[in-house]
XYZ file of C-alpha atoms in Angstrom:
188
model
C -27.052 146.273 94.065
C -24.001 146.280 96.386
C -24.820 142.826 97.725
C -24.963 141.326 94.226
C -21.626 142.957 93.385
C -19.969 141.551 96.508
C -21.444 138.091 95.952
C -20.289 138.121 92.316
C -16.727 139.029 93.235
C -14.372 136.064 92.810
C -11.667 136.260 95.499
C -8.133 135.975 94.170
C -6.499 134.949 97.434
C -7.239 133.159 100.669
C -7.337 136.524 102.482
C -9.911 137.930 100.067
C -12.039 134.798 100.382
C -12.010 135.080 104.177
C -12.789 138.811 104.058
C -15.613 138.286 101.551
C -17.120 135.640 103.822
C -16.934 137.976 106.848
C -18.359 140.923 104.889
C -21.339 138.799 103.818
C -21.759 137.675 107.432
C -21.963 141.294 108.624
C -24.352 142.196 105.797
C -26.648 139.340 106.844
C -26.420 140.275 110.524
C -27.090 143.988 109.995
C -29.071 144.374 106.750
C -30.720 147.621 107.862
C -27.612 149.488 109.035
C -24.624 147.999 107.200
C -24.570 150.833 104.635
C -24.581 153.518 107.313
C -22.362 154.736 110.120
C -25.247 153.962 112.470
C -23.660 150.534 112.654
C -20.865 151.247 115.123
C -19.235 147.808 114.779
C -18.800 147.617 111.000
C -20.095 149.327 107.888
C -19.622 149.293 104.124
C -17.088 151.616 102.516
C -15.914 151.987 98.933
C -12.431 152.925 97.769
C -10.972 153.958 94.459
C -7.411 153.120 93.489
C -6.699 155.773 90.851
C -3.905 155.150 88.345
C -2.669 157.046 85.305
C -3.440 155.643 81.871
C 0.134 154.349 81.561
C 0.026 152.640 84.986
C 3.124 154.531 86.147
C 1.436 156.907 88.615
C -1.056 156.531 91.468
C -3.218 159.412 92.689
C -3.058 159.678 96.475
C -4.136 162.112 99.175
C -2.206 162.815 102.371
C -4.711 161.825 105.063
C -5.256 164.217 107.992
C -6.008 161.626 110.669
C -3.424 158.974 109.816
C -0.771 161.357 108.436
C 0.044 159.077 105.476
C -0.432 159.059 101.726
C -3.542 156.965 101.076
C -5.994 155.958 98.383
C -9.364 157.646 98.141
C -12.593 156.308 99.516
C -15.324 156.727 102.021
C -18.502 155.598 103.674
C -21.470 154.397 101.664
C -23.774 156.513 103.876
C -26.814 154.626 102.608
C -25.754 154.564 98.924
C -26.051 151.061 97.443
C -24.095 151.913 94.268
C -20.570 151.483 95.600
C -18.853 152.330 92.310
C -20.638 155.674 92.461
C -19.382 156.153 96.029
C -15.802 155.357 94.974
C -15.970 157.775 92.021
C -17.505 160.561 94.104
C -14.969 160.165 96.908
C -12.046 160.147 94.464
C -13.266 163.388 92.883
C -14.029 165.058 96.231
C -10.728 164.067 97.858
C -8.441 164.943 94.939
C -10.207 167.540 92.830
C -9.174 165.533 89.762
C -11.455 165.792 86.758
C -12.496 163.010 84.424
C -12.084 160.168 86.909
C -13.538 157.043 85.379
C -13.581 153.312 86.090
C -11.039 151.009 84.505
C -13.727 148.401 85.096
C -17.162 148.574 86.670
C -16.491 145.302 88.469
C -15.290 145.057 92.043
C -11.483 144.902 92.029
C -11.009 143.697 95.595
C -12.675 143.309 98.976
C -10.984 143.755 102.312
C -11.810 144.338 105.944
C -9.923 147.342 107.254
C -9.711 147.991 110.997
C -10.136 151.607 112.042
C -8.678 152.658 115.370
C -10.649 154.967 117.637
C -9.995 158.604 116.751
C -11.379 162.112 116.951
C -13.036 163.491 113.817
C -14.562 166.959 113.659
C -14.306 167.222 117.425
C -16.129 163.946 118.165
C -14.711 160.621 119.234
C -15.268 157.787 116.759
C -14.850 154.350 118.391
C -12.794 151.595 116.792
C -14.726 149.712 114.102
C -14.351 147.841 110.820
C -14.624 149.134 107.293
C -16.054 146.414 105.072
C -14.376 147.783 102.000
C -15.170 147.259 98.343
C -12.440 148.518 96.008
C -12.595 149.722 92.426
C -9.885 150.499 89.897
C -10.144 154.006 88.495
C -8.142 156.166 86.121
C -7.797 159.903 85.579
C -5.816 162.319 83.441
C -2.569 163.463 85.052
C -2.548 166.873 83.413
C -5.562 168.302 85.254
C -5.469 170.358 88.431
C -5.672 168.733 91.850
C -7.264 170.184 94.963
C -6.936 169.434 98.674
C -10.174 168.655 100.487
C -10.090 170.740 103.644
C -10.649 168.681 106.777
C -9.756 165.406 105.013
C -6.294 165.802 103.537
C -3.381 168.208 103.400
C -1.868 167.259 100.026
C -2.892 165.539 96.814
C -0.369 164.214 94.297
C 0.420 161.666 91.635
C 2.978 159.356 93.234
C 5.323 157.205 91.148
C 3.885 153.692 91.197
C 7.296 152.049 91.455
C 7.990 153.935 94.708
C 4.472 153.719 96.127
C 5.189 151.664 99.248
C 8.206 153.774 100.090
C 6.027 156.897 99.996
C 2.828 155.623 101.584
C 4.648 154.243 104.626
C 1.616 152.323 105.876
C 2.648 148.671 106.110
C -0.917 147.511 106.777
C -1.913 148.680 103.288
C 1.132 147.452 101.345
C -0.441 144.211 100.173
C -3.680 145.944 99.171
C -1.911 148.656 97.168
C 0.396 146.199 95.403
C -2.409 143.837 94.374
C -4.522 146.741 93.100
C -1.604 148.197 91.154
C -0.961 144.814 89.501
C -4.647 144.415 88.667
C -4.844 147.948 87.238
C -1.759 147.422 85.100
C -3.211 144.154 83.816
C -6.401 145.972 82.738
C -4.323 148.716 81.122
C -2.201 146.149 79.312
C 1.075 147.482 80.720
């Protein structure tokens, strides 16, 4: 399922084309472990870029490890339905109800380097997240909830100030392209 979705994705930039090619390379090299953290070099992750129905707000969580506002997402952990992973992670990390896809299609692919860090008392070596992104939406009026151990805050950030608030230059291009793509789907 995930492999067909990645193959079907039509890159919209040279960077996405290169990342898609590398992701498929890793999938072919490690077919038995690419969906799990057993693969210490690289593994599949899924992220959800959650926007309000008017495209003016983006739901973000303040990440414990990196100390920045970030999108939601996580490891596939053996799950081949990456949209399901993105939806589950968005709900778990924000507490938001009624999160749903703007589209069931892959919105973007990217390779995200992860620096070595300590998580839950154990050292995690540097590796790559072979990320598949989805565009999601949720209602702004519902309650939000911090996920202990993962984030310290959850909030709807104004889309027009997103890069100023996220303060993570490595993600700027990803967030901007996903915001534009979400707004296009919303017709705003």
